PDB file of C-alpha atoms in Angstrom:
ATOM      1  CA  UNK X  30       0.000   0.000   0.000  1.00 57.00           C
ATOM      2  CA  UNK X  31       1.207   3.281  -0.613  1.00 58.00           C
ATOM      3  CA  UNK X  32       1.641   6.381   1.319  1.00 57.00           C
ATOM      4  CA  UNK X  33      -1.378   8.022   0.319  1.00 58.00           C
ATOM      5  CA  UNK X  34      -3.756   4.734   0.801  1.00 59.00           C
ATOM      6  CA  UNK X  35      -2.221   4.078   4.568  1.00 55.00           C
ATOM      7  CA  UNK X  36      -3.397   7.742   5.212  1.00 53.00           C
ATOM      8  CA  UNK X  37      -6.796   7.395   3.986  1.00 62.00           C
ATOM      9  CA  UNK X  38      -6.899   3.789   6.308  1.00 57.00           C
ATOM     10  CA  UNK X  39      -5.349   6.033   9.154  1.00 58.00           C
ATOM     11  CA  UNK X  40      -8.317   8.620   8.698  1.00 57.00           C
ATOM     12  CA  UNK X  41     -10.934   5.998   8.519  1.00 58.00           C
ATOM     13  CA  UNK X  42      -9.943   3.832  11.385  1.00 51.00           C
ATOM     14  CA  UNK X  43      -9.988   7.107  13.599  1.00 54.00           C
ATOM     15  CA  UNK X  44     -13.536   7.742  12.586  1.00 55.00           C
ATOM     16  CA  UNK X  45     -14.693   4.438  13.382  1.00 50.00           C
ATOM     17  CA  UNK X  46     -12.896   4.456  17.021  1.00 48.00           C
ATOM     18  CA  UNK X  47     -14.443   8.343  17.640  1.00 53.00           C
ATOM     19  CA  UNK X  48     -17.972   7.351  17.091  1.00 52.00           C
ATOM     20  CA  UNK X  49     -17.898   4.050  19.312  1.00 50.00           C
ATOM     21  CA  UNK X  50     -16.131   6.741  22.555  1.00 50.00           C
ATOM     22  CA  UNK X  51     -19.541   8.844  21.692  1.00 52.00           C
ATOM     23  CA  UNK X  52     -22.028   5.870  21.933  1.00 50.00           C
ATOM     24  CA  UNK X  53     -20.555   4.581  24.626  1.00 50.00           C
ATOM     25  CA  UNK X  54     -22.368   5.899  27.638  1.00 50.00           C
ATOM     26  CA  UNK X  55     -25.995   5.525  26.420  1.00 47.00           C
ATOM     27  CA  UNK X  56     -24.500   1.425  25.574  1.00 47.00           C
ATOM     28  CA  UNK X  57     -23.716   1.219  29.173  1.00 47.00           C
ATOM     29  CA  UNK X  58     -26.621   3.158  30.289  1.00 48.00           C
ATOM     30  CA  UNK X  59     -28.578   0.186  29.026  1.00 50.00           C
ATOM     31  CA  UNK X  60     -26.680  -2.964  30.613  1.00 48.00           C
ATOM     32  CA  UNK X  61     -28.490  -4.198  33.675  1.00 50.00           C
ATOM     33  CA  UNK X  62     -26.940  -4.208  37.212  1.00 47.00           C
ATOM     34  CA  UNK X  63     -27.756  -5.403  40.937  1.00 47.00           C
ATOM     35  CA  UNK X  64     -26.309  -2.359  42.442  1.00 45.00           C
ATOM     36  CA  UNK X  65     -28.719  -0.571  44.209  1.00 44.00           C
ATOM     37  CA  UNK X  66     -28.291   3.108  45.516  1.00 45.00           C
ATOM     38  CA  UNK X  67     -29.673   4.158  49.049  1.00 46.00           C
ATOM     39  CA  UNK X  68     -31.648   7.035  49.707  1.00 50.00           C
ATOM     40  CA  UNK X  69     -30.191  10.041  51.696  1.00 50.00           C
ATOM     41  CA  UNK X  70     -32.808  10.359  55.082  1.00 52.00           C
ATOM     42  CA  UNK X  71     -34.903  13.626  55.027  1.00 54.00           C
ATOM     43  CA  UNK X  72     -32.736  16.878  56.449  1.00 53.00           C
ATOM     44  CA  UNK X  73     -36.184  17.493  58.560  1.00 53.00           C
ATOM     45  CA  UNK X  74     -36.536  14.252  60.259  1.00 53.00           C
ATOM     46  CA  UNK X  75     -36.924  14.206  64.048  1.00 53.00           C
ATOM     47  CA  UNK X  76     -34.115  12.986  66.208  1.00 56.00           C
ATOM     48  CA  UNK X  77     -35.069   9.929  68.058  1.00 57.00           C
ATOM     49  CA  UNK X  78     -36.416   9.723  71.332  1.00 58.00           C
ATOM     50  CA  UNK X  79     -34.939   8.859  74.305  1.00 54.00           C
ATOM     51  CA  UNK X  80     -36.617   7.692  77.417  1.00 54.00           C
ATOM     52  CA  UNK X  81     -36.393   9.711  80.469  1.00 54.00           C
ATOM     53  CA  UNK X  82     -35.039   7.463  83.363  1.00 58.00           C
ATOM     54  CA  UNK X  83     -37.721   6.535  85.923  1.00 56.00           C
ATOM     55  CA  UNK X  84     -36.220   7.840  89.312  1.00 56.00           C
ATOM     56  CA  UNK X  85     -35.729   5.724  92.149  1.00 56.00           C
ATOM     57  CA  UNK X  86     -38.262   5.646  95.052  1.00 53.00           C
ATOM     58  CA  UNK X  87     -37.013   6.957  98.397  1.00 48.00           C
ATOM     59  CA  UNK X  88     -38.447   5.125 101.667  1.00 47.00           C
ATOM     60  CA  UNK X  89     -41.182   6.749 103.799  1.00 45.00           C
ATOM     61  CA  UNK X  90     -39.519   7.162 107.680  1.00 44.00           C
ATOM     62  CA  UNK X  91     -42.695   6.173 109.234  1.00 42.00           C
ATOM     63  CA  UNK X  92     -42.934   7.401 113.011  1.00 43.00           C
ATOM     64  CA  UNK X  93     -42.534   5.069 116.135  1.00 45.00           C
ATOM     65  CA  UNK X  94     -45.612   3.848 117.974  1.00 41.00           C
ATOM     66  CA  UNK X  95     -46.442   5.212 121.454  1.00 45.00           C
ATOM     67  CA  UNK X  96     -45.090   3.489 124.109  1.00 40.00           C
ATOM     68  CA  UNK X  97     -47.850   2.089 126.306  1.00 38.00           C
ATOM     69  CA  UNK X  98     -48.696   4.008 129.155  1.00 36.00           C
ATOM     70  CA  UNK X  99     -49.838   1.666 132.394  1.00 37.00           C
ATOM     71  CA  UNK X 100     -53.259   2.910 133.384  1.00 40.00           C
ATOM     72  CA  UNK X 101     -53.689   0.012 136.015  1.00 43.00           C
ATOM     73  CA  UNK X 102     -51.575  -0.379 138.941  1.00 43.00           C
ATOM     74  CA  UNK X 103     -50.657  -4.064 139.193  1.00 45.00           C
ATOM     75  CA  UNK X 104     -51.260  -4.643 142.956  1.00 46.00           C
ATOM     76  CA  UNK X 105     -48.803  -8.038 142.910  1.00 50.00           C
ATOM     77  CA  UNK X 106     -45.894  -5.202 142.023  1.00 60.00           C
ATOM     78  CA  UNK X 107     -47.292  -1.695 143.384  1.00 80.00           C
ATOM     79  CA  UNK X 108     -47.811  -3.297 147.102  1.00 87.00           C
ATOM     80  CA  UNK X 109     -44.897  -6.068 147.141  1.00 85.00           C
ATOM     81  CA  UNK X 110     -43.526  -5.843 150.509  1.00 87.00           C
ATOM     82  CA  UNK X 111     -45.672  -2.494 151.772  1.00 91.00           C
ATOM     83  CA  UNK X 112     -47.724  -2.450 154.678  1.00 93.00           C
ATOM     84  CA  UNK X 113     -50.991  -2.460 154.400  1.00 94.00           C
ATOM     85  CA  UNK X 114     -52.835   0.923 155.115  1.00 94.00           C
ATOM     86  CA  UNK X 115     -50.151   2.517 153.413  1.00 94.00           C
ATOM     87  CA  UNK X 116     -51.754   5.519 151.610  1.00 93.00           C
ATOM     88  CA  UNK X 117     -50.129   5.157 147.622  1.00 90.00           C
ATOM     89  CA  UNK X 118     -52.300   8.199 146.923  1.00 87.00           C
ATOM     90  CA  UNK X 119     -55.399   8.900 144.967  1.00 85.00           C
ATOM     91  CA  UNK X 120     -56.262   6.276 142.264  1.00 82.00           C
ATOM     92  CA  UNK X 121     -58.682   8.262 139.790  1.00 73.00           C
ATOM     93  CA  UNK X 122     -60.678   7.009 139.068  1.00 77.00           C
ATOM     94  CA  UNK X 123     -61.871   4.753 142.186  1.00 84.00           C
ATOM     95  CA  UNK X 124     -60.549   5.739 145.173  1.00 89.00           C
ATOM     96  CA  UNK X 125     -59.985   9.785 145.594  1.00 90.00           C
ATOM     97  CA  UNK X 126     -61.269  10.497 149.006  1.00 88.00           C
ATOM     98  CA  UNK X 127     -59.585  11.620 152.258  1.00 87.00           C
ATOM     99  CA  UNK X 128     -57.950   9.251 154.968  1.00 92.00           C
ATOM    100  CA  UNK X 129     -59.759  10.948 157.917  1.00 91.00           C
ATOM    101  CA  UNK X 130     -57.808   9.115 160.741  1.00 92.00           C
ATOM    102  CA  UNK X 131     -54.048   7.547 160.951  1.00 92.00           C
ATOM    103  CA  UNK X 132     -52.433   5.668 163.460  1.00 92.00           C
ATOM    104  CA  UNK X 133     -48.545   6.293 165.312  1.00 90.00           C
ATOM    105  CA  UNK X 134     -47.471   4.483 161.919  1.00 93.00           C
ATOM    106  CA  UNK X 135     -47.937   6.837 159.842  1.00 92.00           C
ATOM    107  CA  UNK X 136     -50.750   4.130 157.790  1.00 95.00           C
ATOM    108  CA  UNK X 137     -54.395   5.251 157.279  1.00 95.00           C
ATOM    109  CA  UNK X 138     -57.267   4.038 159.626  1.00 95.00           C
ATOM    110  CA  UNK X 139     -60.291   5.634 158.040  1.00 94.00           C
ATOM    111  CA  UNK X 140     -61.064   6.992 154.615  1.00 94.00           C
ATOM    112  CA  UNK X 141     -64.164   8.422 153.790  1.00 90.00           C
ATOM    113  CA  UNK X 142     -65.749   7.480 150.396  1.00 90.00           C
ATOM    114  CA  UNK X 143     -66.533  10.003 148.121  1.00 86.00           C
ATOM    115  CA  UNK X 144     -68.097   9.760 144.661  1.00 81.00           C
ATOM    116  CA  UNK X 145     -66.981   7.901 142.046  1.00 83.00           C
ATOM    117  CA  UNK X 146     -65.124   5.883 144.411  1.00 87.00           C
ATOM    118  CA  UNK X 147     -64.890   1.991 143.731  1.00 88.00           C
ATOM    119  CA  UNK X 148     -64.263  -0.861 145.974  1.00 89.00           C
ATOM    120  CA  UNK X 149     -61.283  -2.475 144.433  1.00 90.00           C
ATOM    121  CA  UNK X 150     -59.763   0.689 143.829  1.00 91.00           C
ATOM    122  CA  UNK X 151     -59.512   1.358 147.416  1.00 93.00           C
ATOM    123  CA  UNK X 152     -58.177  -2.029 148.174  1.00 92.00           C
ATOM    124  CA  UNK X 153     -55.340  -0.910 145.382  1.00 92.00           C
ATOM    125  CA  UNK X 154     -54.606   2.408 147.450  1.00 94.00           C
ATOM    126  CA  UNK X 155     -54.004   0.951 150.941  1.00 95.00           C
ATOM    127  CA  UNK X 156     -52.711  -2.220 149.696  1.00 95.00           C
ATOM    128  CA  UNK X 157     -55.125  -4.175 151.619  1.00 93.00           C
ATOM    129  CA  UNK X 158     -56.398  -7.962 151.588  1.00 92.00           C
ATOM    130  CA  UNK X 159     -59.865  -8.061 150.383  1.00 89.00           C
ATOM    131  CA  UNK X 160     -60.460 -10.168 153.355  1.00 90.00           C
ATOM    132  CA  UNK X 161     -59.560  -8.159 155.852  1.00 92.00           C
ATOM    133  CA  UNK X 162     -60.898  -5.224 154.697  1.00 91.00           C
ATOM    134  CA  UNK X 163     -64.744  -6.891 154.617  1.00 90.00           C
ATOM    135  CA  UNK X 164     -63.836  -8.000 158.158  1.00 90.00           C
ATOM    136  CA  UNK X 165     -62.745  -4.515 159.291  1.00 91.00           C
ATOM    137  CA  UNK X 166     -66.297  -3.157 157.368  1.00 88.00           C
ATOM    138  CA  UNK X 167     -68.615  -6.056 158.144  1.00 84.00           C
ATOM    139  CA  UNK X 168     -69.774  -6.191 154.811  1.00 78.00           C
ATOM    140  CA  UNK X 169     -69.718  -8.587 151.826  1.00 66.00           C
ATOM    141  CA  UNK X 170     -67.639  -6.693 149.022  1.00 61.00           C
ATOM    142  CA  UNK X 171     -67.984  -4.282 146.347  1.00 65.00           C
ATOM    143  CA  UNK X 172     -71.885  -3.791 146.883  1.00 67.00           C
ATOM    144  CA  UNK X 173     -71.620  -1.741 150.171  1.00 68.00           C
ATOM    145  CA  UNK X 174     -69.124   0.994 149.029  1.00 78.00           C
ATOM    146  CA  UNK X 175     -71.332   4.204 149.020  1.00 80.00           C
ATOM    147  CA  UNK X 176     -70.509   8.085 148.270  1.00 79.00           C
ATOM    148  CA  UNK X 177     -70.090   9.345 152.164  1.00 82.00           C
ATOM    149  CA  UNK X 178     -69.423   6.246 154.332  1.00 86.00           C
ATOM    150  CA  UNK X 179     -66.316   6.399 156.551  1.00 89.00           C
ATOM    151  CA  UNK X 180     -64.894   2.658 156.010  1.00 93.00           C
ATOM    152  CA  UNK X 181     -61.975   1.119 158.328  1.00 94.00           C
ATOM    153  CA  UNK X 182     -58.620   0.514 156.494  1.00 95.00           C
ATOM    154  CA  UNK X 183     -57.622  -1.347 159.091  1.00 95.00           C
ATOM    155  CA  UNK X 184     -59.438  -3.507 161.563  1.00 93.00           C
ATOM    156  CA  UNK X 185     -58.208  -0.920 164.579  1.00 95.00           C
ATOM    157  CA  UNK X 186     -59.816   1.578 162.895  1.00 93.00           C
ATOM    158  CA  UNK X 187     -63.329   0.341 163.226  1.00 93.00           C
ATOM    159  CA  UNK X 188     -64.637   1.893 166.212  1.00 91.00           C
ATOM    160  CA  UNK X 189     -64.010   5.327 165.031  1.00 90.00           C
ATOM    161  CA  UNK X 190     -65.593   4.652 161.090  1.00 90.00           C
ATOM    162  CA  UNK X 191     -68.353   3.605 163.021  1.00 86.00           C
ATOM    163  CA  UNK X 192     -68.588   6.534 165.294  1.00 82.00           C
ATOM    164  CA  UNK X 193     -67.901   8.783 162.601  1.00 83.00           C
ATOM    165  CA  UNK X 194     -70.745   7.362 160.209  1.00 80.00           C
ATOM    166  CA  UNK X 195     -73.389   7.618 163.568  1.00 75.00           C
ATOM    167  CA  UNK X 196     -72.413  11.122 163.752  1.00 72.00           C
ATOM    168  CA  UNK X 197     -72.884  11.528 160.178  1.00 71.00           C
ATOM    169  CA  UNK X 198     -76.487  10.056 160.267  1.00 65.00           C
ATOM    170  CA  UNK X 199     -77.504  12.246 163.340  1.00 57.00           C
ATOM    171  CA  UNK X 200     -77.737   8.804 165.083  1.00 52.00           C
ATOM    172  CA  UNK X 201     -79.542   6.861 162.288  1.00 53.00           C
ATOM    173  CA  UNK X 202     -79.071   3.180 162.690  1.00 57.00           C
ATOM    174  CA  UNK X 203     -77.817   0.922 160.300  1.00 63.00           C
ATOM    175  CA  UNK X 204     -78.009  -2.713 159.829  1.00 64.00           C
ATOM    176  CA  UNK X 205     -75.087  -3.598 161.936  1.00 68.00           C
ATOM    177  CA  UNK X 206     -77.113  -1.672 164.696  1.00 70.00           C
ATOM    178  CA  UNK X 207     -80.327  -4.060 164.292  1.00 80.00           C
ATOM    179  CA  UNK X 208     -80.455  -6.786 167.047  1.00 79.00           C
ATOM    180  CA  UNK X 209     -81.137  -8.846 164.226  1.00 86.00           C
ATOM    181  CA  UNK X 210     -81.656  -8.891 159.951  1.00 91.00           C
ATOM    182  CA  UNK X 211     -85.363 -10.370 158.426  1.00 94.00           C
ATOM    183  CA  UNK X 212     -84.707 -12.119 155.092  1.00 95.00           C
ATOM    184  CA  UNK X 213     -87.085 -13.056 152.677  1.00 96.00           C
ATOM    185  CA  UNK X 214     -86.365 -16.312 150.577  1.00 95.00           C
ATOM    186  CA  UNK X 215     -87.907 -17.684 147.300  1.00 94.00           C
ATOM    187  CA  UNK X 216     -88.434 -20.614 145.399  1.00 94.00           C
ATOM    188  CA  UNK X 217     -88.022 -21.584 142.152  1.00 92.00           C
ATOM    189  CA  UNK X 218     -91.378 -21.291 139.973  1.00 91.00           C
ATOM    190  CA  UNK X 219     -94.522 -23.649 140.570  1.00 92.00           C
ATOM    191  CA  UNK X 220     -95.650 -25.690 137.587  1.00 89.00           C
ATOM    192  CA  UNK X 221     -98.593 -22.399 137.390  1.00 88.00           C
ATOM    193  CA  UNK X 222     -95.281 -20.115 136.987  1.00 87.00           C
ATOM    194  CA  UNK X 223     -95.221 -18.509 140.778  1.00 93.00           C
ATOM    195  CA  UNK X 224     -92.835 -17.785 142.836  1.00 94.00           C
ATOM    196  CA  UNK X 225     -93.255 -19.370 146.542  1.00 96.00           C
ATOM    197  CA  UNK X 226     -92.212 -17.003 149.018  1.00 96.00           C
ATOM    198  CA  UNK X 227     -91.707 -17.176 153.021  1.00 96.00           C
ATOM    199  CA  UNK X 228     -89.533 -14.895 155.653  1.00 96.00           C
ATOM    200  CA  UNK X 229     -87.340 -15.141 158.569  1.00 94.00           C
ATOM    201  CA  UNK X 230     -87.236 -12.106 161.002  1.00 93.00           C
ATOM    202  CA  UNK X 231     -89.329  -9.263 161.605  1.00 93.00           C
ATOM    203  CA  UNK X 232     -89.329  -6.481 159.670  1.00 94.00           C
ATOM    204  CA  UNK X 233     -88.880  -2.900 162.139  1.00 91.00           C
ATOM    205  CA  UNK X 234     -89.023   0.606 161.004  1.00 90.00           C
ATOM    206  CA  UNK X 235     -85.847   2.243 162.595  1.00 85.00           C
ATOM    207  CA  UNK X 236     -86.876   5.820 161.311  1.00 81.00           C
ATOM    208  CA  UNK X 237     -85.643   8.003 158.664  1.00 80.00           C
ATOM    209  CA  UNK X 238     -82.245   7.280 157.023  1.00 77.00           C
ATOM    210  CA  UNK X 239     -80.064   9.293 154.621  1.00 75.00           C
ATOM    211  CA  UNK X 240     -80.894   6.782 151.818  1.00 85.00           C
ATOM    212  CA  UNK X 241     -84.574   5.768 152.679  1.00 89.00           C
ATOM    213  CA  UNK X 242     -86.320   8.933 153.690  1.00 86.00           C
ATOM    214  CA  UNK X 243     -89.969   8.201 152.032  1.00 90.00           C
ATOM    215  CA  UNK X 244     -92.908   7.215 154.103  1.00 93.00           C
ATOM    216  CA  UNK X 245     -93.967   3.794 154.694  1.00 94.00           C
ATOM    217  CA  UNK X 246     -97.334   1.700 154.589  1.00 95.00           C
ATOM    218  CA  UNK X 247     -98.730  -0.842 157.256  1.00 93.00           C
ATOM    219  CA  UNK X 248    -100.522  -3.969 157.048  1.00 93.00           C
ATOM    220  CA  UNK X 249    -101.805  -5.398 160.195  1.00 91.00           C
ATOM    221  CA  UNK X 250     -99.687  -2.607 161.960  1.00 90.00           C
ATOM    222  CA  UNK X 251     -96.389  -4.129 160.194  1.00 93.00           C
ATOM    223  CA  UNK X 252     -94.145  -2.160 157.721  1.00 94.00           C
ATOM    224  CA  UNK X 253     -95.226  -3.438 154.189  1.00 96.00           C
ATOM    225  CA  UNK X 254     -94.953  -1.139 151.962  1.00 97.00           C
ATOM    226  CA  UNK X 255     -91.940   2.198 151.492  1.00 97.00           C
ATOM    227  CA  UNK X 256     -92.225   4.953 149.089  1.00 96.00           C
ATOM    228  CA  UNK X 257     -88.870   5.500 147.134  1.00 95.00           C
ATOM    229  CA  UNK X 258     -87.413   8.989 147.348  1.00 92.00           C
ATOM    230  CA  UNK X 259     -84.491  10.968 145.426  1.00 90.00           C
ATOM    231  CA  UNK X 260     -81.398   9.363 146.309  1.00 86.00           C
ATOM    232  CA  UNK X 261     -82.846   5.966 148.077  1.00 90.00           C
ATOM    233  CA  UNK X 262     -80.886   2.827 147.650  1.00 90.00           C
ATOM    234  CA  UNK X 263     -81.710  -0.554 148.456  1.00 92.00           C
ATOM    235  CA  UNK X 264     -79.101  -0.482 150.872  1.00 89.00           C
ATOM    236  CA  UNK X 265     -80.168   2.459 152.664  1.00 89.00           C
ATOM    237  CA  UNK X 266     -83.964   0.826 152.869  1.00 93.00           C
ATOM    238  CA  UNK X 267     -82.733  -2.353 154.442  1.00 93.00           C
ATOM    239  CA  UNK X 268     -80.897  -0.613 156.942  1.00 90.00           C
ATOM    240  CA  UNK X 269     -83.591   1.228 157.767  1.00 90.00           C
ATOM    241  CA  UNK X 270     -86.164  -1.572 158.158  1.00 93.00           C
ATOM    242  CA  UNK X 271     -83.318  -4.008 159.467  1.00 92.00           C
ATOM    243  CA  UNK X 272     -84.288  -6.191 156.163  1.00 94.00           C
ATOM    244  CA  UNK X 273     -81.666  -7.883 153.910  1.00 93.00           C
ATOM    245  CA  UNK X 274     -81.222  -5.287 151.301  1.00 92.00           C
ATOM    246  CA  UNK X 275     -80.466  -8.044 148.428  1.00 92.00           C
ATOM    247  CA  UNK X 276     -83.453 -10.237 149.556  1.00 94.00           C
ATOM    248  CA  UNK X 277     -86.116  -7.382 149.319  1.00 95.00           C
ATOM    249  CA  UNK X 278     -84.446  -6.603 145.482  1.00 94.00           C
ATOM    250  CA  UNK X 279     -84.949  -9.756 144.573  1.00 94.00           C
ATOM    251  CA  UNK X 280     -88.887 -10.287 146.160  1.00 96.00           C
ATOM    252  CA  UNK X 281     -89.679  -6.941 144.347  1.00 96.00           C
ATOM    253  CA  UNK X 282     -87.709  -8.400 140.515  1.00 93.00           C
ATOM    254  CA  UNK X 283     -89.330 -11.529 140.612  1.00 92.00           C
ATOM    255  CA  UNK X 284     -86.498 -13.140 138.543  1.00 88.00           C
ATOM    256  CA  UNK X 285     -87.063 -10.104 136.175  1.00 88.00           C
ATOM    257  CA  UNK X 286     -84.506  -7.546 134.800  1.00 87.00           C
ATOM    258  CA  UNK X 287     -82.647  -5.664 137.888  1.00 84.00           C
ATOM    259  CA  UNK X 288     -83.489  -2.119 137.426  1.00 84.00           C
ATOM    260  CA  UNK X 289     -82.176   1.299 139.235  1.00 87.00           C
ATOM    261  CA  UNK X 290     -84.862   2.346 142.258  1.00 91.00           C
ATOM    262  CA  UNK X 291     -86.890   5.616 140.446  1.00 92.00           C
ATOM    263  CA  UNK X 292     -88.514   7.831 142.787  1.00 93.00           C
ATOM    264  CA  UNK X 293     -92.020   6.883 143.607  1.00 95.00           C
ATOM    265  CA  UNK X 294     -91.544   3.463 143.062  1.00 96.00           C
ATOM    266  CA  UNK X 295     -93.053   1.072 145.700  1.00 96.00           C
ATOM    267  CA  UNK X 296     -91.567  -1.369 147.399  1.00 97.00           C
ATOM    268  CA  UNK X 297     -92.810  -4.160 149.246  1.00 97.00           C
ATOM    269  CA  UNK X 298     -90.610  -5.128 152.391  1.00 97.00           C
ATOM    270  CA  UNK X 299     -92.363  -8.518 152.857  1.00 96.00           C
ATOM    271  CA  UNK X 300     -94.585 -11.058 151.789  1.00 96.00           C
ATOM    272  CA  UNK X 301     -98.163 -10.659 152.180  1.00 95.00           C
ATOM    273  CA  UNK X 302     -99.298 -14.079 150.447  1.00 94.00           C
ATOM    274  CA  UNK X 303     -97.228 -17.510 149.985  1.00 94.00           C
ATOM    275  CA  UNK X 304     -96.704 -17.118 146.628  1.00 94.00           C
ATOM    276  CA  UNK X 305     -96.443 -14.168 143.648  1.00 94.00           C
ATOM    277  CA  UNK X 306     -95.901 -13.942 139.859  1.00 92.00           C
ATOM    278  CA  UNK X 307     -92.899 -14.442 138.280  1.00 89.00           C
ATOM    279  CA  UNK X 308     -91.787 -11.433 136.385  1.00 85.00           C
ATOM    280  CA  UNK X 309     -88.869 -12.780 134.432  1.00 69.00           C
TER     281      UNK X 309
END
């Protein structure tokens, strides 16, 4: 080949070679590929959340319980080893009243009962035996504490409580005065439902007492029936008609529901048939 023929090949080869560079990007363009291209996130998404911490509970400091406070002497402790009639001072409630007498000892003799006053309470403040003390009294326990009544701590000191309480009742007697105490006894029920009755003693009207001051009904010229007054007891109308106080409470219940004495109540102070209805 000549000059001139390997310059027109030179030219046409170039030709050939510049158009295949100019379709090559829209060839490639068109082969498939697996590549695939994430997407950017949004500039305006919101930041993730983050969970606020849950704090940690603190303990409650709750505050101590009361200590107990002893509201009842324990006599087995309080009197261990101290005389009796040793005055431990007013017990309130149940036994505030005044020692009236002492002896060289220095321990109480008398005390005079004032309201509110209770039997065992009393025993607590002299430190006494229950025994003795119903011995010293001549009386049968808690039922013959009453509101004014000089009582004997000690058994020396019952000539003066008794002196004391005769002055007191401008020489009114009391049962412990009576040559001697009626009683009235009953039965149980009959198969009719009443209450067979009888009596031992004679009933006596001793006159006018602190605590049975109403006036009184005969039958066949015997005291039958009394008339309860402000401030009468059952007590107070036994020792007046030199009757066991208990017995003529129960006659007048007949096995019904004990009740407080109201005044103008009646009471019958002994048996004027064999027998009477059961009020139970």
């Amino acid at each position: 080949m000549d000059r001139r023929g390997k310059i027109m090949l030179g030219i046409a080869v170039g030709s050939v070679v510049g158009l295949l560079a100019l379709a090559a990007p829209a060839v490639i363009g068109m082969i498939p590929t697996d590549e695939v291209v994430a997407e950017a996130p949004p500039t305006t998404a919101a930041p993730p959340r983050t969970a606020t911490p849950t704090p940690t509970p603190v303990p409650t400091r709750l505050a101590p319980l009361p200590t107990p406070v002893e509201t009842t002497p324990a006599p087995e402790s309080k009197c261990l080893g101290v005389p009796a009639g040793t005055d431990r001072g007013d017990i309130s409630p149940g036994a505030t009243g005044v020692v009236e007498r002492s002896n060289g000892k220095g321990l109480a003799t008398v005390y005079r009962v004032v309201s509110g006053d209770s039997y065992w309470a009393i025993v607590e403040r002299f430190c006494l035996a229950s025994a003795d003390f119903n011995s010293a009294n001549n009386f049968g326990g808690a039922g013959d504490i009453y509101a004014g009544d000089y009582l004997a701590v000690l058994a020396e000191g019952q000539p003066e409580a008794l002196a004391l309480n005769e002055a007191a009742k401008g020489g009114y007697r009391t049962h412990q005065d009576c040559d001697a105490i009626a009683r009235i006894s009953l039965a149980e029920p009959n198969a009719e439902g009443r209450i067979p009755v009888s009596m031992s003693g004679t009933v006596v009207d001793t006159g006018k007492g602190e605590y049975a001051e109403g006036p009184v009904e005969k039958v066949d010229g015997k005291p039958t029936f009394y008339t309860v007054q402000p401030g009468d007891t059952y007590r107070g109308i036994g020792d007046r008609f030199c009757v066991d106080a208990i017995t003529v409470q129960a006659f007048n219940e007949a096995g019904g529901p004990e009740r407080v004495l109201q005044p103008g109540d009646r009471v019958q102070l002994r048996p004027t048939s064999r027998t009477i209805a059961a009020q139970g």
